[in-house]
Amino acid sequence: MVLHKLDDVTAIIEAEDADQALKVTQEYCDNGEDFDLILLDVNLPNSPDVFTTLANIKDISPTSPIAILSATEDPSLINQLFQQGAKGFITKSSNSQVTLSAVQLVLSGGLYVPHQALANPATTSNANVVPQPPRSSSATASASNAGN
């Protein structure tokens, strides 16, 4: 997994479906901890839709940045997710270096939009995308469905 390349002290917590993702996020936050980053798969099983799951996770952990993983690059979807508070949109077709750079950018407080989406003004008009150099961080959560 690309995330293991981040840092030796990075904690990675995975969830198999939306219910488990919400449960793990709640338990982690109930213990007074917060995630440095949450990766959320668009097609996470048991999710009514990515917007509902994103909103529910943000309700539980409002300060954790959330990056979306997706097999599609639909500009409308990307725009809606950024409007709802996503900090990154990483396509599953991205190579490992691009994925790692995107995660590092979001961890550093930046926003990541795939280069293909930057060509579409509707995608970035509300995202206020500002390139920033990546910094390192120490805890990451992943709610993903690796098959999608």
XYZ file of N, CA, C and O in Angstrom:
592
model
N 0.844 -1.185 0.000
C 0.000 0.000 0.000
C 0.885 1.243 0.000
O 1.859 1.323 0.727
N 0.516 2.207 -0.802
C 1.270 3.444 -0.947
C 1.398 4.181 0.382
O 2.428 4.782 0.664
N 0.383 4.112 1.222
C 0.400 4.862 2.477
C 1.526 4.436 3.410
O 1.980 5.230 4.225
N 1.987 3.224 3.282
C 3.070 2.747 4.139
C 4.382 3.458 3.835
O 5.321 3.381 4.613
N 4.451 4.170 2.729
C 5.652 4.917 2.360
C 5.708 6.288 3.025
O 6.703 6.986 2.910
N 4.658 6.676 3.714
C 4.591 8.014 4.291
C 5.614 8.254 5.390
O 6.342 9.213 5.369
N 5.643 7.404 6.373
C 6.436 7.674 7.560
C 6.407 6.424 8.434
O 5.407 5.735 8.487
N 7.493 6.168 9.126
C 7.534 5.000 10.002
C 6.540 5.081 11.154
O 6.139 4.070 11.700
N 6.139 6.290 11.542
C 5.228 6.433 12.682
C 3.789 6.657 12.246
O 2.937 6.964 13.061
N 3.505 6.497 10.980
C 2.145 6.671 10.495
C 1.275 5.500 10.935
O 1.618 4.355 10.716
N 0.160 5.816 11.560
C -0.808 4.790 11.932
C -1.875 4.757 10.849
O -2.453 5.787 10.507
N -2.120 3.599 10.295
C -3.127 3.454 9.261
C -4.234 2.558 9.779
O -3.992 1.431 10.194
N -5.445 3.079 9.776
C -6.605 2.346 10.251
C -7.541 2.195 9.062
O -7.916 3.182 8.441
N -7.913 0.961 8.733
C -8.755 0.713 7.565
C -10.142 0.255 7.983
O -10.307 -0.381 9.016
N -11.101 0.594 7.147
C -12.476 0.149 7.364
C -12.966 -0.488 6.072
O -12.702 0.011 4.985
N -13.688 -1.578 6.203
C -14.176 -2.314 5.037
C -15.448 -1.725 4.443
O -15.746 -1.948 3.276
N -16.218 -0.998 5.254
C -17.463 -0.424 4.742
C -17.787 0.857 5.506
O -17.080 1.229 6.441
N -18.842 1.533 5.084
C -19.201 2.821 5.678
C -19.542 2.695 7.160
O -19.153 3.545 7.969
N -20.251 1.647 7.529
C -20.615 1.460 8.938
C -19.365 1.346 9.809
O -19.266 1.980 10.862
N -18.421 0.538 9.370
C -17.184 0.362 10.126
C -16.374 1.661 10.134
O -15.772 2.014 11.148
N -16.358 2.383 9.026
C -15.630 3.652 8.959
C -16.171 4.646 9.980
O -15.414 5.301 10.691
N -17.489 4.741 10.057
C -18.101 5.652 11.024
C -17.835 5.203 12.454
O -17.538 6.021 13.334
N -17.922 3.903 12.691
C -17.683 3.360 14.029
C -16.241 3.615 14.474
O -16.002 4.090 15.589
N -15.293 3.318 13.608
C -13.879 3.506 13.943
C -13.578 4.988 14.157
O -12.869 5.357 15.095
N -14.132 5.831 13.302
C -13.919 7.274 13.459
C -14.475 7.753 14.794
O -13.822 8.508 15.524
N -15.679 7.296 15.128
C -16.298 7.690 16.396
C -15.468 7.215 17.585
O -15.205 7.981 18.517
N -15.038 5.954 17.560
C -14.243 5.410 18.664
C -12.924 6.163 18.818
O -12.513 6.481 19.936
N -12.275 6.446 17.731
C -10.996 7.158 17.760
C -11.183 8.553 18.341
O -10.434 8.978 19.206
N -12.237 9.241 17.882
C -12.493 10.602 18.367
C -12.983 10.605 19.814
O -12.673 11.525 20.575
N -13.745 9.567 20.211
C -14.194 9.462 21.607
C -13.022 9.318 22.563
O -13.123 9.660 23.734
N -11.915 8.794 22.067
C -10.702 8.650 22.884
C -9.863 9.923 22.881
O -8.720 9.915 23.326
N -10.418 11.008 22.351
C -9.730 12.289 22.370
C -8.690 12.449 21.278
O -7.859 13.351 21.340
N -8.725 11.581 20.295
C -7.751 11.662 19.214
C -8.454 12.136 17.952
O -9.666 12.092 17.844
N -7.653 12.624 17.027
C -8.184 13.071 15.757
C -7.288 12.539 14.654
O -6.109 12.261 14.880
N -7.826 12.380 13.479
C -7.048 11.883 12.350
C -6.339 13.037 11.658
O -6.896 14.120 11.524
N -5.120 12.780 11.192
C -4.430 13.756 10.361
C -5.017 13.772 8.960
O -4.972 14.791 8.265
N -5.572 12.635 8.543
C -6.154 12.510 7.213
C -7.089 11.310 7.185
O -6.777 10.268 7.752
N -8.197 11.474 6.504
C -9.113 10.360 6.256
C -9.252 10.218 4.744
O -9.536 11.199 4.047
N -9.001 9.020 4.248
C -9.211 8.710 2.832
C -10.545 7.996 2.715
O -10.770 6.982 3.374
N -11.420 8.519 1.891
C -12.771 7.983 1.768
C -13.030 7.554 0.332
O -12.925 8.362 -0.589
N -13.366 6.286 0.147
C -13.653 5.749 -1.177
C -15.066 6.139 -1.599
O -16.012 6.013 -0.823
N -15.216 6.612 -2.823
C -16.527 6.989 -3.353
C -17.499 5.816 -3.294
O -18.684 5.993 -3.020
N -16.996 4.616 -3.542
C -17.856 3.433 -3.594
C -17.722 2.545 -2.368
O -17.767 1.320 -2.472
N -17.591 3.126 -1.218
C -17.469 2.360 0.012
C -18.760 1.561 0.252
O -19.854 2.127 0.217
N -18.645 0.251 0.455
C -19.850 -0.561 0.700
C -20.655 -0.049 1.904
O -20.109 0.533 2.832
N -21.953 -0.273 1.851
C -22.908 0.119 2.891
C -23.052 1.628 3.035
O -23.613 2.096 4.023
N -22.559 2.380 2.070
C -22.706 3.825 2.100
C -23.924 4.215 1.278
O -24.044 3.793 0.127
N -24.824 5.023 1.840
C -25.968 5.453 1.040
C -25.482 6.221 -0.197
O -26.009 6.081 -1.278
N -24.471 7.047 -0.005
C -23.776 7.747 -1.073
C -22.568 8.437 -0.435
O -22.501 8.598 0.779
N -21.614 8.841 -1.247
C -20.386 9.419 -0.715
C -20.654 10.735 0.018
O -19.970 11.062 0.987
N -21.673 11.481 -0.401
C -21.972 12.761 0.241
C -22.462 12.566 1.675
O -22.064 13.295 2.585
N -23.321 11.579 1.880
C -23.819 11.278 3.221
C -22.697 10.789 4.119
O -22.567 11.237 5.264
N -21.876 9.893 3.602
C -20.766 9.366 4.398
C -19.769 10.468 4.731
O -19.306 10.574 5.865
N -19.456 11.325 3.760
C -18.556 12.453 4.012
C -19.130 13.358 5.103
O -18.425 13.728 6.050
N -20.399 13.692 5.000
C -21.041 14.549 6.007
C -21.026 13.896 7.385
O -20.745 14.560 8.394
N -21.308 12.597 7.449
C -21.317 11.892 8.737
C -19.921 11.862 9.360
O -19.778 12.048 10.576
N -18.909 11.628 8.551
C -17.540 11.613 9.078
C -17.142 13.012 9.530
O -16.531 13.180 10.590
N -17.502 14.027 8.762
C -17.179 15.406 9.152
C -17.893 15.790 10.448
O -17.354 16.550 11.242
N -19.103 15.265 10.668
C -19.814 15.526 11.921
C -19.051 14.938 13.107
O -19.000 15.534 14.186
N -18.489 13.767 12.918
C -17.760 13.088 13.986
C -16.381 13.698 14.193
O -15.925 13.881 15.318
N -15.705 14.000 13.106
C -14.322 14.487 13.163
C -14.173 15.718 12.270
O -13.577 15.653 11.193
N -14.712 16.850 12.723
C -14.774 18.041 11.864
C -13.424 18.637 11.471
O -13.332 19.319 10.461
N -12.385 18.380 12.232
C -11.091 18.982 11.903
C -10.200 18.082 11.053
O -9.156 18.523 10.588
N -10.619 16.843 10.839
C -9.810 15.926 10.023
C -10.030 16.208 8.543
O -11.160 16.191 8.070
N -8.945 16.446 7.797
C -9.110 16.604 6.352
C -9.487 15.267 5.722
O -9.006 14.210 6.141
N -10.356 15.327 4.736
C -10.822 14.116 4.062
C -10.487 14.213 2.581
O -10.846 15.189 1.916
N -9.783 13.210 2.089
C -9.498 13.096 0.660
C -10.328 11.942 0.116
O -10.484 10.916 0.761
N -10.838 12.137 -1.073
C -11.709 11.155 -1.709
C -10.902 10.307 -2.691
O -10.078 10.830 -3.436
N -11.162 8.998 -2.669
C -10.582 8.074 -3.653
C -11.691 7.684 -4.618
O -12.794 7.346 -4.184
N -11.396 7.719 -5.928
C -12.431 7.399 -6.892
C -11.854 6.834 -8.180
O -10.749 7.194 -8.583
N -12.621 5.983 -8.813
C -12.239 5.444 -10.110
C -12.690 6.369 -11.236
O -12.288 6.210 -12.374
N -13.514 7.343 -10.922
C -14.032 8.273 -11.926
C -13.477 9.674 -11.712
O -13.025 10.001 -10.615
N -13.518 10.482 -12.735
C -13.065 11.868 -12.647
C -14.185 12.815 -13.061
O -13.946 13.819 -13.715
N -15.389 12.516 -12.663
C -16.551 13.325 -13.007
C -16.411 14.721 -12.390
O -16.426 14.859 -11.165
N -16.279 15.767 -13.222
C -16.089 17.128 -12.694
C -17.211 17.577 -11.767
O -16.960 18.262 -10.779
N -18.433 17.193 -12.057
C -19.558 17.561 -11.202
C -19.406 16.933 -9.813
O -19.625 17.594 -8.787
N -19.032 15.664 -9.774
C -18.816 14.967 -8.510
C -17.683 15.629 -7.723
O -17.816 15.894 -6.525
N -16.581 15.899 -8.399
C -15.426 16.525 -7.742
C -15.834 17.870 -7.150
O -15.543 18.171 -5.990
N -16.533 18.686 -7.927
C -16.960 19.996 -7.460
C -17.865 19.890 -6.237
O -17.676 20.597 -5.240
N -18.831 18.984 -6.284
C -19.744 18.811 -5.153
C -19.005 18.367 -3.894
O -19.306 18.828 -2.792
N -18.039 17.469 -4.054
C -17.289 16.977 -2.896
C -16.432 18.076 -2.280
O -16.336 18.186 -1.057
N -15.821 18.921 -3.107
C -15.057 20.047 -2.565
C -15.982 21.046 -1.881
O -15.642 21.587 -0.833
N -17.153 21.276 -2.448
C -18.116 22.177 -1.809
C -18.550 21.642 -0.455
O -18.842 22.403 0.462
N -18.568 20.326 -0.305
C -18.972 19.707 0.955
C -17.807 19.584 1.933
O -17.979 19.123 3.046
N -16.614 19.973 1.516
C -15.504 20.009 2.459
C -14.372 19.036 2.217
O -13.434 18.979 3.012
N -14.417 18.260 1.130
C -13.287 17.379 0.828
C -12.052 18.227 0.561
O -12.144 19.338 0.038
N -10.900 17.710 0.921
C -9.633 18.428 0.740
C -8.795 17.837 -0.379
O -7.747 18.382 -0.731
N -9.240 16.724 -0.928
C -8.509 16.115 -2.024
C -9.397 15.153 -2.782
O -10.394 14.649 -2.248
N -9.038 14.931 -4.026
C -9.745 13.972 -4.864
C -8.672 13.210 -5.633
O -8.027 13.770 -6.518
N -8.454 11.972 -5.263
C -7.377 11.159 -5.831
C -7.998 10.042 -6.656
O -8.802 9.269 -6.151
N -7.618 9.982 -7.915
C -8.157 8.927 -8.762
C -7.369 7.638 -8.540
O -6.163 7.655 -8.321
N -8.078 6.532 -8.609
C -7.445 5.231 -8.399
C -6.497 4.867 -9.527
O -5.648 4.000 -9.362
N -6.615 5.552 -10.653
C -5.704 5.295 -11.766
C -4.376 6.032 -11.597
O -3.451 5.812 -12.371
N -4.271 6.869 -10.581
C -3.023 7.600 -10.335
C -1.917 6.635 -9.958
O -2.147 5.668 -9.226
N -0.709 6.919 -10.435
C 0.407 6.061 -10.043
C 0.765 6.326 -8.583
O 0.283 7.284 -7.975
N 1.588 5.480 -8.019
C 1.880 5.565 -6.585
C 2.540 6.880 -6.199
O 2.275 7.413 -5.125
N 3.382 7.445 -7.054
C 4.031 8.712 -6.722
C 3.022 9.859 -6.678
O 3.067 10.707 -5.797
N 2.093 9.874 -7.626
C 1.057 10.902 -7.629
C 0.172 10.756 -6.392
O -0.147 11.739 -5.716
N -0.207 9.538 -6.084
C -1.044 9.293 -4.905
C -0.330 9.739 -3.634
O -0.916 10.436 -2.794
N 0.929 9.381 -3.500
C 1.708 9.768 -2.324
C 1.834 11.284 -2.231
O 1.656 11.873 -1.163
N 2.118 11.939 -3.348
C 2.232 13.405 -3.361
C 0.903 14.063 -2.994
O 0.877 15.054 -2.270
N -0.198 13.510 -3.506
C -1.523 14.050 -3.194
C -1.810 13.933 -1.704
O -2.289 14.882 -1.070
N -1.524 12.775 -1.132
C -1.746 12.566 0.306
C -0.877 13.532 1.113
O -1.346 14.166 2.062
N 0.375 13.690 0.734
C 1.266 14.605 1.448
C 0.775 16.047 1.354
O 0.852 16.800 2.329
N 0.262 16.437 0.195
C -0.257 17.794 0.027
C -1.446 18.037 0.953
O -1.517 19.061 1.632
N -2.377 17.088 0.997
C -3.542 17.242 1.871
C -3.107 17.232 3.335
O -3.602 18.016 4.146
N -2.147 16.375 3.683
C -1.638 16.351 5.053
C -1.018 17.696 5.449
O -1.071 18.097 6.608
N -0.455 18.389 4.473
C 0.205 19.669 4.753
C -0.784 20.831 4.797
O -0.400 21.966 5.023
N -2.064 20.541 4.546
C -3.070 21.590 4.594
C -3.495 22.095 3.230
O -4.320 22.999 3.126
N -2.944 21.524 2.167
C -3.311 21.933 0.820
C -4.516 21.182 0.300
O -5.074 20.316 0.986
N -4.912 21.521 -0.899
C -5.995 20.842 -1.593
C -5.403 20.138 -2.801
O -4.546 20.692 -3.483
N -5.901 18.926 -3.070
C -5.415 18.210 -4.246
C -6.580 17.903 -5.180
O -7.570 17.300 -4.780
N -6.418 18.341 -6.435
C -7.372 18.046 -7.496
C -6.572 17.391 -8.613
O -5.492 17.876 -8.965
N -7.059 16.297 -9.199
C -6.307 15.665 -10.282
C -6.112 16.634 -11.447
O -6.984 17.455 -11.728
N -4.961 16.542 -12.108
C -4.641 17.493 -13.165
C -5.688 17.500 -14.281
O -5.950 18.525 -14.872
N -6.319 16.378 -14.532
C -7.349 16.328 -15.563
C -8.533 17.221 -15.182
O -9.158 17.839 -16.031
N -8.843 17.292 -13.921
C -9.979 18.086 -13.465
C -9.655 19.575 -13.446
O -10.553 20.408 -13.528
N -8.387 19.924 -13.356
C -8.013 21.336 -13.332
C -8.368 22.026 -14.646
O -8.554 23.237 -14.684
N -8.455 21.279 -15.716
C -8.803 21.845 -17.013
C -10.273 22.248 -17.080
O -10.674 22.996 -17.958
N -11.077 21.770 -16.135
C -12.498 22.070 -16.121
C -12.776 23.166 -15.094
O -12.684 22.925 -13.896
N -13.116 24.390 -15.527
C -13.348 25.495 -14.584
C -14.424 25.203 -13.545
O -14.351 25.686 -12.435
N -15.415 24.380 -13.879
C -16.475 24.059 -12.910
C -15.925 23.293 -11.719
O -16.437 23.390 -10.618
N -14.858 22.541 -11.927
C -14.280 21.739 -10.853
C -13.563 22.605 -9.838
O -13.668 22.396 -8.641
N -12.829 23.588 -10.312
C -11.964 24.348 -9.412
C -12.515 25.701 -9.012
O -11.931 26.370 -8.180
N -13.650 26.113 -9.533
C -14.158 27.444 -9.242
C -14.436 27.656 -7.761
O -14.262 28.750 -7.245
N -14.817 26.620 -7.058
C -15.110 26.748 -5.632
C -14.069 26.083 -4.737
O -14.157 26.136 -3.528
N -13.068 25.459 -5.342
C -12.094 24.730 -4.551
C -10.959 25.603 -4.053
O -10.291 25.268 -3.099
N -10.711 26.765 -4.694
C -9.594 27.624 -4.312
C -8.305 26.827 -4.190
O -7.646 26.827 -3.167
N -7.965 26.133 -5.240
C -6.800 25.264 -5.243
C -5.534 26.112 -5.277
O -5.345 26.929 -6.171
N -4.696 25.933 -4.278
C -3.425 26.633 -4.210
C -2.342 25.595 -4.003
O -2.324 24.901 -2.990
N -1.408 25.447 -4.983
C -0.341 24.462 -4.804
C 0.507 24.813 -3.599
O 0.854 25.968 -3.389
N 0.810 23.827 -2.786
C 1.643 24.021 -1.612
C 2.609 22.853 -1.523
O 2.265 21.730 -1.870
N 3.830 23.095 -1.034
C 4.772 21.980 -0.877
C 4.307 21.046 0.225
O 3.762 21.495 1.227
N 4.489 19.734 0.038
C 4.050 18.771 1.058
C 4.930 18.788 2.293
O 6.116 19.048 2.220
N 4.304 18.536 3.452
C 4.999 18.334 4.711
C 4.606 16.971 5.224
O 3.616 16.411 4.802
N 5.339 16.454 6.168
C 5.006 15.124 6.676
C 4.064 15.223 7.863
O 3.953 16.245 8.507
N 3.396 14.115 8.163
C 2.492 14.016 9.296
C 2.526 12.596 9.815
O 3.222 11.754 9.273
N 1.726 12.302 10.857
C 1.939 11.015 11.502
C 0.752 10.077 11.637
O 0.922 8.995 12.132
N -0.443 10.442 11.265
C -1.556 9.488 11.419
C -2.522 9.625 10.261
O -2.887 10.704 9.872
N -2.909 8.521 9.726
C -3.786 8.490 8.565
C -4.832 7.411 8.750
O -4.525 6.350 9.261
N -6.040 7.680 8.337
C -7.077 6.670 8.342
C -7.480 6.402 6.909
O -7.399 7.276 6.064
N -7.900 5.216 6.656
C -8.317 4.879 5.294
C -9.625 4.112 5.350
O -9.718 3.085 5.988
N -10.619 4.653 4.687
C -11.886 3.941 4.526
C -12.017 3.713 3.039
O -12.372 4.605 2.301
N -11.659 2.537 2.621
C -11.676 2.327 1.183
C -12.138 0.934 0.820
O -12.074 0.004 1.608
N -12.590 0.857 -0.384
C -12.982 -0.403 -0.970
C -12.001 -0.624 -2.108
O -12.196 -0.109 -3.196
N -10.918 -1.317 -1.850
C -9.807 -1.434 -2.786
C -10.209 -1.976 -4.144
O -9.549 -1.722 -5.133
N -11.299 -2.676 -4.252
C -11.718 -3.244 -5.511
C -12.313 -2.255 -6.479
O -12.502 -2.525 -7.638
N -12.644 -1.035 -6.038
C -13.284 -0.033 -6.912
C -12.341 1.060 -7.251
O -11.586 1.547 -6.596
